[in-house]
Coordinates of C-alpha atoms in Angstrom, one line a residue:
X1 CA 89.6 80.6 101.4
X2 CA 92.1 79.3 103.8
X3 CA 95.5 80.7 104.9
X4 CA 98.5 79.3 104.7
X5 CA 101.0 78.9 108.0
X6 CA 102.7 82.3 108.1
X7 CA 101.4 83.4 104.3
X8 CA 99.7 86.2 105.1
X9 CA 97.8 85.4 102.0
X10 CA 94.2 86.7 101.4
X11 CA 91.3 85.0 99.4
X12 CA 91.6 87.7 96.7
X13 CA 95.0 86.6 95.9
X14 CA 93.3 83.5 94.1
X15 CA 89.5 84.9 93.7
X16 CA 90.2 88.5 92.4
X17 CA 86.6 89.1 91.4
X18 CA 86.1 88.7 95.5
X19 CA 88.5 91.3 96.7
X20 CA 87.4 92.5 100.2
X21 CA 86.9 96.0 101.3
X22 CA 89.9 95.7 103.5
X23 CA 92.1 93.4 105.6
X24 CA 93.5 92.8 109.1
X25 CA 95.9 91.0 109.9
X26 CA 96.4 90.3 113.8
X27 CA 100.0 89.2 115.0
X28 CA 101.9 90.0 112.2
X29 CA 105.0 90.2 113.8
X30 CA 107.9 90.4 110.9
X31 CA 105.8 89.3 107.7
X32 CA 106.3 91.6 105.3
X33 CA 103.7 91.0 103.2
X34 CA 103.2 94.6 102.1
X35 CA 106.7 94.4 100.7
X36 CA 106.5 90.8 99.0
X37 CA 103.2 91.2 97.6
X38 CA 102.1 95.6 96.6
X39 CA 100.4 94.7 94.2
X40 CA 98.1 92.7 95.8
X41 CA 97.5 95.0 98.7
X42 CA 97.4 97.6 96.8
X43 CA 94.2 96.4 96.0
X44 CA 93.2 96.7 99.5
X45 CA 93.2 98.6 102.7
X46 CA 95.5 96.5 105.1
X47 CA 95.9 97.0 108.8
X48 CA 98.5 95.4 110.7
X49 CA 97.8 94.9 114.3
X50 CA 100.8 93.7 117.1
X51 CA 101.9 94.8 120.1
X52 CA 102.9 98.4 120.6
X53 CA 106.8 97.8 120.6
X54 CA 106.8 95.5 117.3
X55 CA 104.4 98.0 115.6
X56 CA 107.3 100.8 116.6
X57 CA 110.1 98.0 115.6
X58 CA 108.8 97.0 112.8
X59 CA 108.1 100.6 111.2
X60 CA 111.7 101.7 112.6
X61 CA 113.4 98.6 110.4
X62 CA 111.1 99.3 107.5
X63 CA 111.8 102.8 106.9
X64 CA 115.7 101.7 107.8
X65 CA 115.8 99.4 104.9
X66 CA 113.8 101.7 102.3
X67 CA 110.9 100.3 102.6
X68 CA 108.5 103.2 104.1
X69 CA 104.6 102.0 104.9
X70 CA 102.3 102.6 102.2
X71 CA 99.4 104.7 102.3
X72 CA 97.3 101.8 102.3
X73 CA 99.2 99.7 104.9
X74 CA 98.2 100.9 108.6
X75 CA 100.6 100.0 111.7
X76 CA 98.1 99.4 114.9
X77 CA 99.6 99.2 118.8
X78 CA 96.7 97.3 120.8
X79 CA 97.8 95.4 123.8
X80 CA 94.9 92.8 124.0
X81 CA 95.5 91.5 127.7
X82 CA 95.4 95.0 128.8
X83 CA 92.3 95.6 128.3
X84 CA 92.5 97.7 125.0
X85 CA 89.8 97.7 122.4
X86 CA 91.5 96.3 119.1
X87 CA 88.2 97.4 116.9
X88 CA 88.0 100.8 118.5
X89 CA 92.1 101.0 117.7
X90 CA 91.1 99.5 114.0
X91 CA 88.0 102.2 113.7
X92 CA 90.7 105.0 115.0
X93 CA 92.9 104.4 112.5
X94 CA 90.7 104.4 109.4
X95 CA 89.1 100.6 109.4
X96 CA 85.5 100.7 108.3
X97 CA 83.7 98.1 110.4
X98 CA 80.6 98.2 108.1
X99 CA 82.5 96.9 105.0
X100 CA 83.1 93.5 105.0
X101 CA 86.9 92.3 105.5
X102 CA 89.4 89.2 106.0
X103 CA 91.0 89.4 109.6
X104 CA 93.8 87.1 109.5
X105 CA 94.9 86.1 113.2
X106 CA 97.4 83.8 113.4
X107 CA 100.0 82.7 116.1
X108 CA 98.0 84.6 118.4
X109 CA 95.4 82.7 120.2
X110 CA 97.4 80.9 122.1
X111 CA 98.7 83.6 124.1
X112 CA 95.3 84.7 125.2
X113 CA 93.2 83.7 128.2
X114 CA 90.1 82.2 126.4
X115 CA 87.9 84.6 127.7
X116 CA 89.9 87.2 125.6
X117 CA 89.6 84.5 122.7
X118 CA 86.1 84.6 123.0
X119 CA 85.3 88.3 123.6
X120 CA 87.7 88.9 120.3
X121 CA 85.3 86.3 118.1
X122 CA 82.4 88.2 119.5
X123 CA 83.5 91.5 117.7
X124 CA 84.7 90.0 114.6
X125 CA 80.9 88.1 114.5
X126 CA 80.1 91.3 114.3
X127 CA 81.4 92.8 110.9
X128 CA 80.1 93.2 108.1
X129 CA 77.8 90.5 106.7
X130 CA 80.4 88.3 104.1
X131 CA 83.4 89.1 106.6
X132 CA 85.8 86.2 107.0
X133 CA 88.0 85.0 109.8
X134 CA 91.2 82.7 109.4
X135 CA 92.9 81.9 112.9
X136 CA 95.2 79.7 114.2
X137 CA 95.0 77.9 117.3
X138 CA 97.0 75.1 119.3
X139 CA 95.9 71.9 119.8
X140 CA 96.5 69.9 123.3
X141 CA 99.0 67.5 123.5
X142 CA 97.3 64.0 123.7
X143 CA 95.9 65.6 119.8
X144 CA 98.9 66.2 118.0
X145 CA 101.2 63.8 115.8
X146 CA 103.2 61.4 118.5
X147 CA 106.1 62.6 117.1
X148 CA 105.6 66.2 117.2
X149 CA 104.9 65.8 120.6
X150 CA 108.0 66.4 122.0
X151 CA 108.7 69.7 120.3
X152 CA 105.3 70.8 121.5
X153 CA 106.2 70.5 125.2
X154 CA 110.1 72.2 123.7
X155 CA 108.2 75.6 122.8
X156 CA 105.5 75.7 125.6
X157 CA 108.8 75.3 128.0
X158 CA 110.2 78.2 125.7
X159 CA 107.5 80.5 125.8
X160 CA 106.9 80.3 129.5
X161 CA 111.1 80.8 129.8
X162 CA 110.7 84.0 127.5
X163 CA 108.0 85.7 129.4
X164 CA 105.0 85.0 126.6
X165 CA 103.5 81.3 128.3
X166 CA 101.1 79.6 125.7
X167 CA 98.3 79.7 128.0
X168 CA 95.5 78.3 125.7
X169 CA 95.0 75.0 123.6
X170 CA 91.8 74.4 122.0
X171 CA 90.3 71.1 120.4
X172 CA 88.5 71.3 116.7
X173 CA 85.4 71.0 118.6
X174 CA 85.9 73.7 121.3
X175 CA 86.9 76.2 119.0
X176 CA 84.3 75.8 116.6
X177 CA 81.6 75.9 119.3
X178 CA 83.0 79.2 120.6
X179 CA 83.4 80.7 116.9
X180 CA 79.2 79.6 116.3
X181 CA 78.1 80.9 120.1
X182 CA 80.3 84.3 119.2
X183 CA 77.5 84.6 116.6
X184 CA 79.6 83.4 112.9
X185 CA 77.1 82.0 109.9
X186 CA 79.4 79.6 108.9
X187 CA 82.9 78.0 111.1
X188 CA 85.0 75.1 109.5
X189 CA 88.0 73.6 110.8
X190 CA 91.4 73.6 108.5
X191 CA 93.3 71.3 109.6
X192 CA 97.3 71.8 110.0
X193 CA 98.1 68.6 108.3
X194 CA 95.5 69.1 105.4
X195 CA 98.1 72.4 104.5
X196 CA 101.2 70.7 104.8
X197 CA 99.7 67.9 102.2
X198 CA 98.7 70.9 100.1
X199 CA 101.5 73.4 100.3
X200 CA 104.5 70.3 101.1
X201 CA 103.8 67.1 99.6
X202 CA 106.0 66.2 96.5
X203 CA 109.2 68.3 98.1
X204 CA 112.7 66.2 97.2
X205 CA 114.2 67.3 99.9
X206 CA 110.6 66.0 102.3
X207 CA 110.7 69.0 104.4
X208 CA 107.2 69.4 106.3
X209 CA 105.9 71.4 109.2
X210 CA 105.1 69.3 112.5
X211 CA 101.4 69.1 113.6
X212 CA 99.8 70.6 116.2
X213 CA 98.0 74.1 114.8
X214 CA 95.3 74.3 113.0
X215 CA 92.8 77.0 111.5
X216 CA 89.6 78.1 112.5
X217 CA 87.7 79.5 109.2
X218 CA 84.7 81.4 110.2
X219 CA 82.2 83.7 108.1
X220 CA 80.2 86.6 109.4

């Protein structure tokens, strides 16, 4: 199982007889994959964790539109640099940490200090046995495309303009160490090019993402 940039998809979309007890999906920012894709989570119990004013925005613009949350979709505020527990927020609002699950974390990592990186692998490590991870994580410079170079140093200037600074780049190696020392059975490395040849090859018009984030696929 693997994730595609931005998808939101989940491994029982293509292995239905392995539906999970429930899903999390860290950073989801505007995806509306509860809107795209009901009757897939449906199927599931899915909790949506981003920071406390996009939670509020995003339930605000649903409801606005005619689109209220579902009983099986749960909105969770956690504000990871600030110390707050994201499994204790997850447990609060209904998550069963002794069922296994898909956490989904993507375009998140590289916000985060690695220490936070690291303390939020230990916990997932720590569901339920058959639990998998998917998360997405920058690469340093000197290891992405030459060409996509430039428009990696473009959004770190960005970031660090807005007031969110991409603090943390990882190499395949690093982050795979730190996914097996946070205790996972089993880590592979997806990476960023091996989707767009999957998801973008064959396309008339030769759109394709630039390089530079890959996945980290890890199994409790």
């Amino acid at each position: 199982m693997w994730l595609a940039p931005g998808s939101s998809k989940t491994w029982s979309s293509t292995r239905p007889d392995a539906v999970p007890a429930s899903t999390s999906s860290s950073e989801p920012g505007w995806t509306p994959f509860a809107q795209r894709r009901p009757e897939l989570g449906g199927r599931l119990r899915v909790f949506e964790i981003d920071q406390p004013g996009t939670r509020a925005w995003k339930r605000r613009r649903l409801t606005e539109l005619g689109y209220p949350v579902p009983d099986w979709l749960r909105l969770v505020p956690v504000d990871f640099e600030a110390g707050q527990s994201w499994l204790d927020r997850l447990v609060a609002a209904g998550f069963d940490p002794g069922r296994r699950a898909v956490v989904a974390s993507t375009g998140v990592s590289m916000y985060l200090a690695k220490g936070t990186t690291a303390a939020t692998l230990r916990q997932i490590a720590g569901l339920a046995p058959g639990s998998t991870l998917a998360m997405t994580f920058l690469l340093p410079v000197e290891l992405v495309d030459e060409a996509d170079r430039r428009g990696l140093e473009t959004s770190t200037r960005g970031a660090r303009n807005s007031g969110t600074p991409i603090v943390s780049f990882y190499s395949p190696e690093e982050m795979l160490t730190m996914a097996r020392e946070a205790g996972f059975a089993h880590v592979r490395h997806v990476p960023g090019t091996a989707l767009a040849d999957r998801y973008f090859t064959g396309r008339p018009d030769g759109l394709r993402p630039s390089s530079g984030e890959d996945f980290l696929v890890a199994t409790t």
